[in-house]
Coordinates of C-alpha atoms and ligand atoms in Angstrom, one line a residue:
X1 CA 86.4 12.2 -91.7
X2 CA 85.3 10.9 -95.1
X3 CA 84.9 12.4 -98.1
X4 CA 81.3 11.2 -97.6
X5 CA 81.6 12.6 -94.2
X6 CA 82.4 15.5 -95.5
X7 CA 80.6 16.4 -98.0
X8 CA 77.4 16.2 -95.9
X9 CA 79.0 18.7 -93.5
X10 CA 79.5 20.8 -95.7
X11 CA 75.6 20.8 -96.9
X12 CA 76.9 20.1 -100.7
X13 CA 75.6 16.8 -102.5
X14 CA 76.4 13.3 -102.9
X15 CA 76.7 12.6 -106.8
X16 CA 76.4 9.0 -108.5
X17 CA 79.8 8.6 -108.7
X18 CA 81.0 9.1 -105.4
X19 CA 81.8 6.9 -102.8
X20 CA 79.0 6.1 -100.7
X21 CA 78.1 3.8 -97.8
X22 CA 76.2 1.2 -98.5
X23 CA 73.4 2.2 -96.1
X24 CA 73.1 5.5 -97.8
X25 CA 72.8 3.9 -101.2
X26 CA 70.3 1.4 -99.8
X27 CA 68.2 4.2 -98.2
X28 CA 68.5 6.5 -101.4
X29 CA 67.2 3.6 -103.5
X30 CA 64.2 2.4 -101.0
X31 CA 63.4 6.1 -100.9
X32 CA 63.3 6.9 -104.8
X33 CA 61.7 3.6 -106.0
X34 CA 58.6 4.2 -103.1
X35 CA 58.6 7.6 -104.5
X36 CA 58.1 6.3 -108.1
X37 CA 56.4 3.8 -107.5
X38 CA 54.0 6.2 -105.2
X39 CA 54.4 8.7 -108.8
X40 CA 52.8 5.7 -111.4
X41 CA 50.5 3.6 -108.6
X42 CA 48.7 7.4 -108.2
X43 CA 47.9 7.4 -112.3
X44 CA 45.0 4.9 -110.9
X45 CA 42.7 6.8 -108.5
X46 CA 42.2 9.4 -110.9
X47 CA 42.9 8.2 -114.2
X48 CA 39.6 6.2 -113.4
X49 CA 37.8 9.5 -113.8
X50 CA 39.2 10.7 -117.5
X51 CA 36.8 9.0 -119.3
X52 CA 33.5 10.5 -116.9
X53 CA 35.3 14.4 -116.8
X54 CA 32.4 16.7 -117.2
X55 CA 34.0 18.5 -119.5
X56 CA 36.3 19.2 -122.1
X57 CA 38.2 21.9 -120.0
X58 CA 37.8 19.0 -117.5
X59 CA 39.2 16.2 -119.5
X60 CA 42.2 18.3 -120.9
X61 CA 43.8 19.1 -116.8
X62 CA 43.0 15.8 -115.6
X63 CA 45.0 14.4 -118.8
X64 CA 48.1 16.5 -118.6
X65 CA 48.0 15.9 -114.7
X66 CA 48.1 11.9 -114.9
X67 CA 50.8 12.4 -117.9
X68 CA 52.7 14.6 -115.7
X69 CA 53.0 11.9 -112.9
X70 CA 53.9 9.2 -115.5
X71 CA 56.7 11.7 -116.2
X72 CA 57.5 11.9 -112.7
X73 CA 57.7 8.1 -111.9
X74 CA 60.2 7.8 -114.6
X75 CA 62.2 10.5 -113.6
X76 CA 62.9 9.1 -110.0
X77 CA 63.3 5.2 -112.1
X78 CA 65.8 7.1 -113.9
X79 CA 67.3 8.7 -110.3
X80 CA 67.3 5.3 -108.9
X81 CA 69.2 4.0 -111.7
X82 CA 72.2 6.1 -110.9
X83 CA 72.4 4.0 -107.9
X84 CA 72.9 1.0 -109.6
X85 CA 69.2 0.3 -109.4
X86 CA 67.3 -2.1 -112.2
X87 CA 63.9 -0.3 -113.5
X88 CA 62.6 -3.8 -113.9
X89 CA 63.6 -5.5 -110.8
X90 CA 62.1 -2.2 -109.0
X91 CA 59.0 -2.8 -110.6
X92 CA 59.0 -6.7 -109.9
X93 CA 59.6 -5.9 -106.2
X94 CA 56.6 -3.7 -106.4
X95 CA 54.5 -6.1 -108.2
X96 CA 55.7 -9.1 -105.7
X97 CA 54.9 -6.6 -102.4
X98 CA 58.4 -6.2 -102.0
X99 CA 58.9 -2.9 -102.1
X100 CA 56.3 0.2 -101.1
X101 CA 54.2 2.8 -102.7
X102 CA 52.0 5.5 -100.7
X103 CA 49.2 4.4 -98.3
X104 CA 47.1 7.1 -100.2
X105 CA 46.7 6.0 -103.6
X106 CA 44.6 3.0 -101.7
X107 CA 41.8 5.1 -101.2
X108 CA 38.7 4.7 -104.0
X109 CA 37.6 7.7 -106.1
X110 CA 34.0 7.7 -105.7
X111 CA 32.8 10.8 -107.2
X112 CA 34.2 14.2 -109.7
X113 CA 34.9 15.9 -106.5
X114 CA 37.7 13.1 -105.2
X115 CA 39.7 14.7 -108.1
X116 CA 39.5 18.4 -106.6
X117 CA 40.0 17.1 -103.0
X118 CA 42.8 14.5 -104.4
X119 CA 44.6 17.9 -106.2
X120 CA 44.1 20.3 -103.1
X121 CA 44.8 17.5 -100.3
X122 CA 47.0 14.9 -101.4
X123 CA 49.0 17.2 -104.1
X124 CA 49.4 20.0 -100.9
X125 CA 50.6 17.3 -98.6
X126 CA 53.1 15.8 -101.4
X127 CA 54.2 19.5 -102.2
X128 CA 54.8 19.7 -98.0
X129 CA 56.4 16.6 -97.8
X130 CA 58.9 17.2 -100.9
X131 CA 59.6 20.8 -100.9
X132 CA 62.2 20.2 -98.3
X133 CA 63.3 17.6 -100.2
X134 CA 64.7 19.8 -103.4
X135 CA 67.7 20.0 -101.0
X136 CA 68.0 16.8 -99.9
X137 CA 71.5 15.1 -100.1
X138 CA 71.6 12.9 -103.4
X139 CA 71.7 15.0 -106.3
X140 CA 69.4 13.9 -108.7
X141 CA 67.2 13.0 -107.0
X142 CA 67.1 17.0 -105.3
X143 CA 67.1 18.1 -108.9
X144 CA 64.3 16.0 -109.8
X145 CA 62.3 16.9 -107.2
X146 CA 62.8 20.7 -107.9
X147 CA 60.7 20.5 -111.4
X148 CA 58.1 17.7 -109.6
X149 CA 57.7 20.5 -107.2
X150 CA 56.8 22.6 -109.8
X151 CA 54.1 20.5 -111.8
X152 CA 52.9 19.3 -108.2
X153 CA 52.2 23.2 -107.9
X154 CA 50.0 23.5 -110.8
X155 CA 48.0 20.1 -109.8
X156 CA 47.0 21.4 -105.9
X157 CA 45.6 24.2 -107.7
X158 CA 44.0 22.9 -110.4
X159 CA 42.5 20.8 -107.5
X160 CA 41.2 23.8 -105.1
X161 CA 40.3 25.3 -108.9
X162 CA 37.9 22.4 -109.0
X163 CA 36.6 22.7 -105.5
X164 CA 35.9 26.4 -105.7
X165 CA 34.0 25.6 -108.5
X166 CA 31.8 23.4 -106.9
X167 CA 31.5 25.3 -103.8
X168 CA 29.7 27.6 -105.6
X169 CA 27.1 25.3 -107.3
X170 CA 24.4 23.5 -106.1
X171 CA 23.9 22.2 -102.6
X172 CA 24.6 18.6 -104.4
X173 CA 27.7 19.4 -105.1
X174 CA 28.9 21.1 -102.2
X175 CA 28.0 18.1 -100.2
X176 CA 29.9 15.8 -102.8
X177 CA 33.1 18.2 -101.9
X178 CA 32.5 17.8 -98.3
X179 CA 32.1 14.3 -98.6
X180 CA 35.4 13.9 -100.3
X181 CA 36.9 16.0 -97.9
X182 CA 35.9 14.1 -94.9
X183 CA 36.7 10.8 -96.7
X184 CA 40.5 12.1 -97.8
X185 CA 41.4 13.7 -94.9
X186 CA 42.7 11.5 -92.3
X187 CA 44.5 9.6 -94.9
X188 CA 46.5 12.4 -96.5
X189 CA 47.8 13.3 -93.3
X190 CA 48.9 9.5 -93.1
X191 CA 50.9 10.1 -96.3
X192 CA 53.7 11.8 -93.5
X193 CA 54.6 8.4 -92.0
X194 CA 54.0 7.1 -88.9
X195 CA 54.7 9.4 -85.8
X196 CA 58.5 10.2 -85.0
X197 CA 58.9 7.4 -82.2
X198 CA 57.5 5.1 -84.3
X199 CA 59.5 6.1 -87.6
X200 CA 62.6 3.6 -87.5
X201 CA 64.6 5.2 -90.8
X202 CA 64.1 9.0 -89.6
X203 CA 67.0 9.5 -87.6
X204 CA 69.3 8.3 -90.3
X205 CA 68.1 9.6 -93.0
X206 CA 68.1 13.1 -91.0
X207 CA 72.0 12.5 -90.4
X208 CA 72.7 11.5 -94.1
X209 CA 70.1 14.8 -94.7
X210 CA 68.0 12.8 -96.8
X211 CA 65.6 13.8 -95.2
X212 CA 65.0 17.8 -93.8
X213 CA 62.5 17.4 -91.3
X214 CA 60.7 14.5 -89.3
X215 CA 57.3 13.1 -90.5
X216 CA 55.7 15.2 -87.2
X217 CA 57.1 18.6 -88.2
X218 CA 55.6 18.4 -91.8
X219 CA 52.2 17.2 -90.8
X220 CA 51.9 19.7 -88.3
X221 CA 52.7 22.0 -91.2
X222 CA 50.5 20.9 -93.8
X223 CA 47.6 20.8 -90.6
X224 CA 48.7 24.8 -90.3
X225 CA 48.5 25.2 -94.3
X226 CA 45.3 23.2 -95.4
X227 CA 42.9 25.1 -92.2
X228 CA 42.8 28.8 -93.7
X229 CA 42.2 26.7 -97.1
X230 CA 39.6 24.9 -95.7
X231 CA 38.0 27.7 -94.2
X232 CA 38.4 29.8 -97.9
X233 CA 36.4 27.0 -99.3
X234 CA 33.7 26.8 -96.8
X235 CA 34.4 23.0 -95.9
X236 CA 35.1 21.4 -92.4
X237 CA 37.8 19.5 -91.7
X238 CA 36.3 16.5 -90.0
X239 CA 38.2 17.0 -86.6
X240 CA 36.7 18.1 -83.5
X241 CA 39.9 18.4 -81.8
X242 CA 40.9 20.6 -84.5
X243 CA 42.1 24.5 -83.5
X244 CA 44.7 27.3 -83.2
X245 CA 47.3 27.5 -80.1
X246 CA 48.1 30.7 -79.3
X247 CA 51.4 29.3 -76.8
X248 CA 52.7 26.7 -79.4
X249 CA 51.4 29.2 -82.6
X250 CA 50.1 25.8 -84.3
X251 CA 46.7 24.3 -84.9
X252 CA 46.4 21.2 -82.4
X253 CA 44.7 18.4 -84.0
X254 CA 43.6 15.1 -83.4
X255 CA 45.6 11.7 -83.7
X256 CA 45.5 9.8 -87.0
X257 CA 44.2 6.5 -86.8
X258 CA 47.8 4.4 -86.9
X259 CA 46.3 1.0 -86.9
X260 CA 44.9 1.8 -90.1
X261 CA 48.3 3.5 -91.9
X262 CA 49.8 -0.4 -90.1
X263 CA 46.8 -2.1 -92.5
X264 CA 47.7 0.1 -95.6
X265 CA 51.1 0.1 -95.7
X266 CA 51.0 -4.2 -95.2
X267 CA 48.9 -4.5 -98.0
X268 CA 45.6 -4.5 -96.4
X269 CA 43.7 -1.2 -97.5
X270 CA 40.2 -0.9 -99.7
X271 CA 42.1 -0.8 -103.3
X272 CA 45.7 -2.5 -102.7
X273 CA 44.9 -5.5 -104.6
X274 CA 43.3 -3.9 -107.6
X275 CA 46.0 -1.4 -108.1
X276 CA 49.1 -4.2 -107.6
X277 CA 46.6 -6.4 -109.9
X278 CA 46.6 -3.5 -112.6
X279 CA 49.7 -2.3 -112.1
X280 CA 51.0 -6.1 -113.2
X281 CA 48.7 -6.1 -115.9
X282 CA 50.0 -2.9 -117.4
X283 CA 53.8 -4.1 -116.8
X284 CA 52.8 -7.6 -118.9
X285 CA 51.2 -5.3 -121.5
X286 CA 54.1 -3.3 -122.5
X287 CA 56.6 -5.8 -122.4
X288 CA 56.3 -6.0 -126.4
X289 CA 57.2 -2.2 -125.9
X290 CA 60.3 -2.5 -124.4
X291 CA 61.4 -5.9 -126.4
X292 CA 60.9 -3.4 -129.7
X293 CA 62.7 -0.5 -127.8
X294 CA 65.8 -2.2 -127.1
X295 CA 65.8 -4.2 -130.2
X296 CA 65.9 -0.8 -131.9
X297 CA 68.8 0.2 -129.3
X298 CA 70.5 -2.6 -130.6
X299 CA 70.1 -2.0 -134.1
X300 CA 71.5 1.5 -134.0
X301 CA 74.3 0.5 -131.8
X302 CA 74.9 -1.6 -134.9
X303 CA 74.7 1.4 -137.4
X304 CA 76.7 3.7 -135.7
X305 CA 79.5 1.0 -135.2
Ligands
LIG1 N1 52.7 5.0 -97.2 C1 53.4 3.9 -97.4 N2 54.5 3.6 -96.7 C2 54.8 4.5 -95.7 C3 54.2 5.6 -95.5 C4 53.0 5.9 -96.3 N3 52.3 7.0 -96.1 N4 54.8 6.3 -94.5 C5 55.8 5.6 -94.1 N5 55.9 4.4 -94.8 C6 56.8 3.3 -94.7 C7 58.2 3.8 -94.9 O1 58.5 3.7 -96.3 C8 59.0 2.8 -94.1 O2 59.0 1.5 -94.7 P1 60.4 0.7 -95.2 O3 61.3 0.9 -94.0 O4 60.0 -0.7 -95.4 O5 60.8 1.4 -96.4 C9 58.1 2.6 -92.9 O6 56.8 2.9 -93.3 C10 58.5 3.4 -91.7 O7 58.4 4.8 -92.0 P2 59.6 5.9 -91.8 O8 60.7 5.2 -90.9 O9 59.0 7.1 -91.3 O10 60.1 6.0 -93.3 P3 60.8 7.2 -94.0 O11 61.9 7.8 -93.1 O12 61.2 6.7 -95.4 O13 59.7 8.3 -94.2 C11 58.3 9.2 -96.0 C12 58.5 8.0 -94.9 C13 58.0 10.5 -95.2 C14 57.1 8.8 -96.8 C15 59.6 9.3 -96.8 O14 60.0 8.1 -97.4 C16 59.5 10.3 -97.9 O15 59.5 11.5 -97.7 N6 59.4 9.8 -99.2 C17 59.4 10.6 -100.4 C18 58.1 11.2 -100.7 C19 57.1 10.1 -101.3 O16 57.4 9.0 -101.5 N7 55.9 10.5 -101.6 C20 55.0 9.6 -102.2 C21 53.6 10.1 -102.2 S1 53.3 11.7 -102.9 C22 52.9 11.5 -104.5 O17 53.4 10.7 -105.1 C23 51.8 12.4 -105.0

């Protein structure tokens, strides 16, 4: 057995300097750079709504929320890094539709209450989907996703905060929460992958314990989760298949719409090409940033030389 071999065996972790094979490093970085990318592609759906927050309390959660996932993104850059990743050939691979981001953040944010429903939904399925992975096998990148947890925490409840609110408005705005709710839905519980047979990296990355359970076993969690939410709210989840199994102790739900995850992922859902458009804009803007920041690197190299 290898050390490699071994080490996962023994449940303990894989650090940057350890030998490695080169499918593990391959799936560690494809994994962390979607993630990030996933981390500074979501800044867009909501950072739309900063400027229209209606109100100051508003404004200030919104900001620190679309901060925090800036911090995130560069965190797991960082992670990938340690793999002997480039930052800006990760983002180039983005930009060219090389490399992935989540299916979810190609969804438009029509109204105030797609920020609640984006905290509550899409924040509790990311929470679901990365709890498990605070023990997955690649150190930093289980350390990282221990204080992501964290601040993911505080933006699913700043988001059911919102919702509550609403809920108890006027019936204008508790149809605006329903709306959103009916509209982000299906799609978050696309953010889980594609159904076990149809996932081809799941079996590996379960050997390797990159990953800690299949795409199936954490939807049907976060299904189990989000009802009694739903149902503290006062909203409907817009399934009719939707309800509790005594014999498997589960909601049973309805099937996702696959074909449409298929048109997503490729490139091909109702926002891909304005966020890839903006997210090259953004990287051609601050290239006078990072010429400055490493020309300062270099200077004080120079200095302390
Ligand atoms: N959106 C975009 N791509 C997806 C999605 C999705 N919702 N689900 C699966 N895919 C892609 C996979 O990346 C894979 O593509 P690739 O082989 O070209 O990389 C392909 O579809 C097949 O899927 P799987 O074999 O199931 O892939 P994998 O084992 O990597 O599982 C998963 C996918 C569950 C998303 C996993 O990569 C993961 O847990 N990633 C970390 C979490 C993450 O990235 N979250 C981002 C959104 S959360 C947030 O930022 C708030």
């Amino acid at each position: 057995m290898s050390d490699f071999e071994d080490t996962i065996a023994r449940d303990q972790r894989i650090e940057p300097g350890d030998a490695m094979p080169d499918g593990y490093r391959s799936t560690m970085i494809r994994q962390i750079a979607q993630h990030a990318h996933s981390e500074i592609i979501g800044m867009q759906p909501e950072g739309e709504w900063i400027t229209r927050a209606p109100s100051l309390r508003r404004k200030a959660i919104l900001l620190a929320k679309v901060q925090d996932e800036a911090g995130h993104g560069l965190y797991l850059y960082s992670a990938a890094e340690t793999l002997g990743a480039d930052r800006g050939d990760l983002t180039r691979r983005l930009i060219e539709g090389r490399q992935k981001y989540s299916s979810i953040f190609n969804y438009p944010t029509l109204t105030f209450a797609d920020v609640g429903v984006i905290g509550w939904l899409v924040d509790g399925a990311a929470i679901c989907n990365q709890v498990p992975l605070c023990r997955s096998s690649y150190g930093p990148y289980g350390r990282a996703m221990i204080r992501i947890c964290k601040e993911e925490s505080f933006h699913q409840r700043q988001g059911f905060e919102l919702l509550m609110t609403m809920m108890g408005g006027t019936p204008g705005q508790r149809a605006m929460v329903q709306d959103a709710v009916n509209r982000w839905w299906w799609p978050s519980l696309m953010m889980f992958g594609p159904p076990d047979d149809q996932s081809p990296n799941s079996a590996r990355s379960m050997a390797w314990k990159i990953k800690r359970h299949s795409n199936d076993e954490l939807r049907q969690r976060y299904v189990d989760m989000s009802v009694p939410q739903a149902e503290a709210l006062g909203v409907t989840l817009p399934d009719d298949e939707l309800r509790w199994n005594a014999d498997r102790g589960h909601y049973d739900f309805g099937t996702p719409d696959w074909a449409e995850l298929t048109r997503v992922i490729s490139g091909d859902g109702p926002c891909n090409a304005a966020r890839i458009e903006r997210r090259r804009r953004a990287d051609e803007d601050g290239a006078w940033v990072r010429e400055a920041a490493a020309a300062h690197a270099r200077k004080r190299e120079k200095v302390v030389a």
